[in-house]
């Protein structure tokens, strides 16, 4: 009798463990556990979707065409300086400065008039990103924003500096014309 009781306790304990952990079992009317049907859905793969993979994004140096409010722009990510040293930027604790050097060509016919700190952004693996003022160096913040009032046929190069969490990895650099999602393009840094 002792063995039967021990076996019964073991079976009940295993059944409770399986039922509690799996959550996909139900009791039938006679007390036997049966698996619940598994719904069919899309197959999972081991790879990230193409839109999320770094190699799916254009590389630094690639020029991308953007149409916005009558202006035909060609925007090029020329360089990412990470970390940007000696900029004189006042950084929040636990962050580093990152400089993004870009070029905007306007083929017109409309004028492109916006703000670089609204148009350009970086996407980190974690943490918050903040545009910061660079007092000196190759990414010194100009008195007049470099992407203000770009006329047809004009070409401008400038740099935007960001405070990024020290441990974060840059996943993308984005250009959002007029700080809007419509027409947004991005590169792998």
PDB file of C-alpha atoms in Angstrom:
ATOM      1  CA  UNK A   1       0.000   0.000   0.000  1.00  0.00           C
ATOM      2  CA  UNK A   2       2.884   2.370   0.742  1.00  0.00           C
ATOM      3  CA  UNK A   3       4.265   2.056  -2.806  1.00  0.00           C
ATOM      4  CA  UNK A   4       0.868   2.704  -4.364  1.00  0.00           C
ATOM      5  CA  UNK A   5       0.379   5.791  -2.216  1.00  0.00           C
ATOM      6  CA  UNK A   6       3.878   7.014  -3.100  1.00  0.00           C
ATOM      7  CA  UNK A   7       3.225   6.390  -6.820  1.00  0.00           C
ATOM      8  CA  UNK A   8      -0.137   8.171  -6.631  1.00  0.00           C
ATOM      9  CA  UNK A   9       1.413  11.185  -4.876  1.00  0.00           C
ATOM     10  CA  UNK A  10       4.188  11.282  -7.490  1.00  0.00           C
ATOM     11  CA  UNK A  11       1.705  11.145 -10.386  1.00  0.00           C
ATOM     12  CA  UNK A  12      -0.451  13.866  -8.823  1.00  0.00           C
ATOM     13  CA  UNK A  13       2.578  16.065  -8.176  1.00  0.00           C
ATOM     14  CA  UNK A  14       3.795  15.628 -11.744  1.00  0.00           C
ATOM     15  CA  UNK A  15       0.313  16.304 -13.099  1.00  0.00           C
ATOM     16  CA  UNK A  16       0.000  19.466 -11.024  1.00  0.00           C
ATOM     17  CA  UNK A  17       3.467  20.613 -12.145  1.00  0.00           C
ATOM     18  CA  UNK A  18       2.705  19.974 -15.795  1.00  0.00           C
ATOM     19  CA  UNK A  19      -0.728  21.569 -15.558  1.00  0.00           C
ATOM     20  CA  UNK A  20       0.616  24.577 -13.650  1.00  0.00           C
ATOM     21  CA  UNK A  21       3.628  25.189 -15.879  1.00  0.00           C
ATOM     22  CA  UNK A  22       2.287  24.322 -19.282  1.00  0.00           C
ATOM     23  CA  UNK A  23      -1.092  25.921 -18.911  1.00  0.00           C
ATOM     24  CA  UNK A  24      -2.128  24.134 -22.085  1.00  0.00           C
ATOM     25  CA  UNK A  25      -3.819  21.179 -20.423  1.00  0.00           C
ATOM     26  CA  UNK A  26      -7.446  20.736 -19.387  1.00  0.00           C
ATOM     27  CA  UNK A  27      -9.316  18.085 -17.444  1.00  0.00           C
ATOM     28  CA  UNK A  28     -11.675  15.879 -19.346  1.00  0.00           C
ATOM     29  CA  UNK A  29     -14.863  14.630 -17.730  1.00  0.00           C
ATOM     30  CA  UNK A  30     -13.145  11.445 -16.545  1.00  0.00           C
ATOM     31  CA  UNK A  31     -10.186  13.164 -14.839  1.00  0.00           C
ATOM     32  CA  UNK A  32      -7.568  12.560 -17.559  1.00  0.00           C
ATOM     33  CA  UNK A  33      -5.453  15.514 -18.682  1.00  0.00           C
ATOM     34  CA  UNK A  34      -5.588  16.262 -22.424  1.00  0.00           C
ATOM     35  CA  UNK A  35      -3.593  18.864 -24.344  1.00  0.00           C
ATOM     36  CA  UNK A  36      -5.447  21.923 -25.647  1.00  0.00           C
ATOM     37  CA  UNK A  37      -5.294  22.485 -29.405  1.00  0.00           C
ATOM     38  CA  UNK A  38      -2.487  24.822 -30.497  1.00  0.00           C
ATOM     39  CA  UNK A  39      -3.680  27.567 -32.854  1.00  0.00           C
ATOM     40  CA  UNK A  40      -1.962  27.694 -36.224  1.00  0.00           C
ATOM     41  CA  UNK A  41      -0.286  30.987 -37.093  1.00  0.00           C
ATOM     42  CA  UNK A  42       2.693  32.373 -38.936  1.00  0.00           C
ATOM     43  CA  UNK A  43       5.884  30.401 -38.621  1.00  0.00           C
ATOM     44  CA  UNK A  44       8.568  31.960 -36.471  1.00  0.00           C
ATOM     45  CA  UNK A  45      12.055  32.396 -37.862  1.00  0.00           C
ATOM     46  CA  UNK A  46      15.361  32.910 -36.150  1.00  0.00           C
ATOM     47  CA  UNK A  47      16.054  36.155 -38.032  1.00  0.00           C
ATOM     48  CA  UNK A  48      14.716  39.646 -37.414  1.00  0.00           C
ATOM     49  CA  UNK A  49      12.429  41.159 -40.068  1.00  0.00           C
ATOM     50  CA  UNK A  50      14.339  42.907 -42.852  1.00  0.00           C
ATOM     51  CA  UNK A  51      13.169  46.351 -41.715  1.00  0.00           C
ATOM     52  CA  UNK A  52      14.811  45.756 -38.320  1.00  0.00           C
ATOM     53  CA  UNK A  53      18.106  44.228 -39.439  1.00  0.00           C
ATOM     54  CA  UNK A  54      21.110  46.565 -39.461  1.00  0.00           C
ATOM     55  CA  UNK A  55      22.348  45.138 -42.769  1.00  0.00           C
ATOM     56  CA  UNK A  56      19.019  46.035 -44.392  1.00  0.00           C
ATOM     57  CA  UNK A  57      19.641  49.754 -43.815  1.00  0.00           C
ATOM     58  CA  UNK A  58      21.833  51.814 -46.155  1.00  0.00           C
ATOM     59  CA  UNK A  59      25.379  52.399 -44.924  1.00  0.00           C
ATOM     60  CA  UNK A  60      27.156  55.645 -44.045  1.00  0.00           C
ATOM     61  CA  UNK A  61      27.938  57.495 -47.294  1.00  0.00           C
ATOM     62  CA  UNK A  62      24.713  56.455 -49.018  1.00  0.00           C
ATOM     63  CA  UNK A  63      22.605  59.245 -50.531  1.00  0.00           C
ATOM     64  CA  UNK A  64      18.827  58.899 -50.195  1.00  0.00           C
ATOM     65  CA  UNK A  65      16.134  60.791 -52.110  1.00  0.00           C
ATOM     66  CA  UNK A  66      13.388  62.532 -50.140  1.00  0.00           C
ATOM     67  CA  UNK A  67      10.392  64.413 -51.545  1.00  0.00           C
ATOM     68  CA  UNK A  68       8.858  66.901 -49.124  1.00  0.00           C
ATOM     69  CA  UNK A  69       6.533  69.858 -49.611  1.00  0.00           C
ATOM     70  CA  UNK A  70       7.706  70.509 -53.166  1.00  0.00           C
ATOM     71  CA  UNK A  71      11.424  70.125 -52.436  1.00  0.00           C
ATOM     72  CA  UNK A  72      13.385  67.243 -53.947  1.00  0.00           C
ATOM     73  CA  UNK A  73      16.178  66.496 -51.473  1.00  0.00           C
ATOM     74  CA  UNK A  74      19.162  64.206 -51.598  1.00  0.00           C
ATOM     75  CA  UNK A  75      20.299  63.502 -48.052  1.00  0.00           C
ATOM     76  CA  UNK A  76      23.630  61.810 -47.305  1.00  0.00           C
ATOM     77  CA  UNK A  77      24.889  60.542 -43.960  1.00  0.00           C
ATOM     78  CA  UNK A  78      28.560  61.445 -44.359  1.00  0.00           C
ATOM     79  CA  UNK A  79      29.928  60.322 -40.976  1.00  0.00           C
ATOM     80  CA  UNK A  80      29.055  59.302 -37.437  1.00  0.00           C
ATOM     81  CA  UNK A  81      31.589  60.359 -34.791  1.00  0.00           C
ATOM     82  CA  UNK A  82      31.077  58.097 -31.794  1.00  0.00           C
ATOM     83  CA  UNK A  83      32.182  59.159 -29.287  1.00  0.00           C
ATOM     84  CA  UNK A  84      32.583  62.829 -30.158  1.00  0.00           C
ATOM     85  CA  UNK A  85      35.356  64.167 -27.925  1.00  0.00           C
ATOM     86  CA  UNK A  86      36.259  67.757 -27.121  1.00  0.00           C
ATOM     87  CA  UNK A  87      32.932  69.228 -28.234  1.00  0.00           C
ATOM     88  CA  UNK A  88      32.372  71.225 -25.054  1.00  0.00           C
ATOM     89  CA  UNK A  89      28.832  69.817 -24.903  1.00  0.00           C
ATOM     90  CA  UNK A  90      27.210  69.807 -21.463  1.00  0.00           C
ATOM     91  CA  UNK A  91      26.256  66.139 -21.151  1.00  0.00           C
ATOM     92  CA  UNK A  92      23.897  64.547 -18.631  1.00  0.00           C
ATOM     93  CA  UNK A  93      25.583  61.994 -16.326  1.00  0.00           C
ATOM     94  CA  UNK A  94      26.003  58.540 -17.886  1.00  0.00           C
ATOM     95  CA  UNK A  95      25.958  59.794 -21.486  1.00  0.00           C
ATOM     96  CA  UNK A  96      28.428  60.381 -24.301  1.00  0.00           C
ATOM     97  CA  UNK A  97      28.368  62.857 -27.197  1.00  0.00           C
ATOM     98  CA  UNK A  98      27.720  61.487 -30.701  1.00  0.00           C
ATOM     99  CA  UNK A  99      28.127  63.661 -33.809  1.00  0.00           C
ATOM    100  CA  UNK A 100      26.248  63.019 -37.062  1.00  0.00           C
ATOM    101  CA  UNK A 101      27.642  64.753 -40.156  1.00  0.00           C
ATOM    102  CA  UNK A 102      25.104  65.068 -42.972  1.00  0.00           C
ATOM    103  CA  UNK A 103      24.693  66.693 -46.367  1.00  0.00           C
ATOM    104  CA  UNK A 104      21.436  67.995 -47.843  1.00  0.00           C
ATOM    105  CA  UNK A 105      21.081  68.902 -51.543  1.00  0.00           C
ATOM    106  CA  UNK A 106      17.895  70.571 -52.704  1.00  0.00           C
ATOM    107  CA  UNK A 107      16.969  70.103 -56.359  1.00  0.00           C
ATOM    108  CA  UNK A 108      13.868  72.237 -55.793  1.00  0.00           C
ATOM    109  CA  UNK A 109      11.690  73.653 -56.938  1.00  0.00           C
ATOM    110  CA  UNK A 110      10.533  74.542 -53.376  1.00  0.00           C
ATOM    111  CA  UNK A 111      12.752  75.883 -50.590  1.00  0.00           C
ATOM    112  CA  UNK A 112      13.540  73.492 -47.750  1.00  0.00           C
ATOM    113  CA  UNK A 113      13.334  75.319 -44.417  1.00  0.00           C
ATOM    114  CA  UNK A 114      13.502  73.300 -41.217  1.00  0.00           C
ATOM    115  CA  UNK A 115      15.581  72.597 -38.100  1.00  0.00           C
ATOM    116  CA  UNK A 116      18.420  70.077 -37.951  1.00  0.00           C
ATOM    117  CA  UNK A 117      17.694  69.055 -34.347  1.00  0.00           C
ATOM    118  CA  UNK A 118      14.132  68.160 -35.341  1.00  0.00           C
ATOM    119  CA  UNK A 119      15.029  66.578 -38.667  1.00  0.00           C
ATOM    120  CA  UNK A 120      17.937  64.368 -37.590  1.00  0.00           C
ATOM    121  CA  UNK A 121      17.906  61.813 -34.797  1.00  0.00           C
ATOM    122  CA  UNK A 122      19.729  58.714 -33.680  1.00  0.00           C
ATOM    123  CA  UNK A 123      18.068  55.503 -32.541  1.00  0.00           C
ATOM    124  CA  UNK A 124      19.945  53.856 -29.648  1.00  0.00           C
ATOM    125  CA  UNK A 125      19.588  50.316 -28.343  1.00  0.00           C
ATOM    126  CA  UNK A 126      18.517  51.802 -24.992  1.00  0.00           C
ATOM    127  CA  UNK A 127      18.072  55.076 -23.180  1.00  0.00           C
ATOM    128  CA  UNK A 128      16.943  58.544 -24.146  1.00  0.00           C
ATOM    129  CA  UNK A 129      18.602  60.709 -26.809  1.00  0.00           C
ATOM    130  CA  UNK A 130      18.860  64.482 -26.495  1.00  0.00           C
ATOM    131  CA  UNK A 131      20.270  66.960 -29.033  1.00  0.00           C
ATOM    132  CA  UNK A 132      22.985  69.052 -27.346  1.00  0.00           C
ATOM    133  CA  UNK A 133      24.901  72.249 -28.085  1.00  0.00           C
ATOM    134  CA  UNK A 134      28.541  71.696 -29.134  1.00  0.00           C
ATOM    135  CA  UNK A 135      30.685  74.737 -28.309  1.00  0.00           C
ATOM    136  CA  UNK A 136      33.693  73.682 -30.405  1.00  0.00           C
ATOM    137  CA  UNK A 137      35.242  71.023 -32.614  1.00  0.00           C
ATOM    138  CA  UNK A 138      34.221  69.461 -35.943  1.00  0.00           C
ATOM    139  CA  UNK A 139      30.558  69.432 -34.880  1.00  0.00           C
ATOM    140  CA  UNK A 140      30.375  72.917 -33.413  1.00  0.00           C
ATOM    141  CA  UNK A 141      26.752  74.044 -33.365  1.00  0.00           C
ATOM    142  CA  UNK A 142      26.380  77.009 -35.761  1.00  0.00           C
ATOM    143  CA  UNK A 143      24.592  80.229 -34.835  1.00  0.00           C
ATOM    144  CA  UNK A 144      22.198  79.681 -37.781  1.00  0.00           C
ATOM    145  CA  UNK A 145      20.869  76.169 -38.330  1.00  0.00           C
ATOM    146  CA  UNK A 146      22.481  74.623 -41.419  1.00  0.00           C
ATOM    147  CA  UNK A 147      19.229  73.228 -42.818  1.00  0.00           C
ATOM    148  CA  UNK A 148      17.308  76.504 -42.691  1.00  0.00           C
ATOM    149  CA  UNK A 149      16.227  78.032 -45.981  1.00  0.00           C
ATOM    150  CA  UNK A 150      17.954  75.716 -48.472  1.00  0.00           C
ATOM    151  CA  UNK A 151      17.050  77.023 -51.922  1.00  0.00           C
ATOM    152  CA  UNK A 152      16.800  75.029 -55.151  1.00  0.00           C
ATOM    153  CA  UNK A 153      20.271  74.032 -56.356  1.00  0.00           C
ATOM    154  CA  UNK A 154      21.827  74.599 -52.920  1.00  0.00           C
ATOM    155  CA  UNK A 155      23.924  72.065 -51.022  1.00  0.00           C
ATOM    156  CA  UNK A 156      24.569  72.201 -47.249  1.00  0.00           C
ATOM    157  CA  UNK A 157      26.739  70.150 -44.891  1.00  0.00           C
ATOM    158  CA  UNK A 158      26.328  70.219 -41.136  1.00  0.00           C
ATOM    159  CA  UNK A 159      26.620  68.255 -37.938  1.00  0.00           C
ATOM    160  CA  UNK A 160      24.137  67.510 -35.172  1.00  0.00           C
ATOM    161  CA  UNK A 161      25.317  66.410 -31.722  1.00  0.00           C
ATOM    162  CA  UNK A 162      23.382  64.116 -29.409  1.00  0.00           C
ATOM    163  CA  UNK A 163      23.770  62.938 -25.825  1.00  0.00           C
ATOM    164  CA  UNK A 164      23.398  59.134 -25.903  1.00  0.00           C
ATOM    165  CA  UNK A 165      23.525  56.671 -22.996  1.00  0.00           C
ATOM    166  CA  UNK A 166      27.122  55.581 -22.483  1.00  0.00           C
ATOM    167  CA  UNK A 167      26.362  51.838 -22.840  1.00  0.00           C
ATOM    168  CA  UNK A 168      23.893  52.166 -25.748  1.00  0.00           C
ATOM    169  CA  UNK A 169      24.677  51.027 -29.284  1.00  0.00           C
ATOM    170  CA  UNK A 170      23.464  53.144 -32.201  1.00  0.00           C
ATOM    171  CA  UNK A 171      20.918  51.203 -34.247  1.00  0.00           C
ATOM    172  CA  UNK A 172      20.090  53.878 -36.838  1.00  0.00           C
ATOM    173  CA  UNK A 173      20.436  57.500 -37.879  1.00  0.00           C
ATOM    174  CA  UNK A 174      17.209  59.078 -39.159  1.00  0.00           C
ATOM    175  CA  UNK A 175      16.238  62.035 -41.293  1.00  0.00           C
ATOM    176  CA  UNK A 176      12.598  63.079 -40.843  1.00  0.00           C
ATOM    177  CA  UNK A 177      11.842  66.048 -43.124  1.00  0.00           C
ATOM    178  CA  UNK A 178      10.206  68.884 -41.206  1.00  0.00           C
ATOM    179  CA  UNK A 179      10.418  66.579 -38.135  1.00  0.00           C
ATOM    180  CA  UNK A 180       7.588  64.458 -39.583  1.00  0.00           C
ATOM    181  CA  UNK A 181       7.359  60.713 -40.170  1.00  0.00           C
ATOM    182  CA  UNK A 182       6.221  61.202 -43.787  1.00  0.00           C
ATOM    183  CA  UNK A 183       9.295  60.829 -46.010  1.00  0.00           C
ATOM    184  CA  UNK A 184      11.548  59.539 -43.209  1.00  0.00           C
ATOM    185  CA  UNK A 185      14.737  57.724 -44.231  1.00  0.00           C
ATOM    186  CA  UNK A 186      17.393  56.042 -42.130  1.00  0.00           C
ATOM    187  CA  UNK A 187      20.882  54.594 -42.251  1.00  0.00           C
ATOM    188  CA  UNK A 188      22.908  52.048 -40.308  1.00  0.00           C
ATOM    189  CA  UNK A 189      25.614  53.951 -38.402  1.00  0.00           C
TER     190      UNK A 189
END
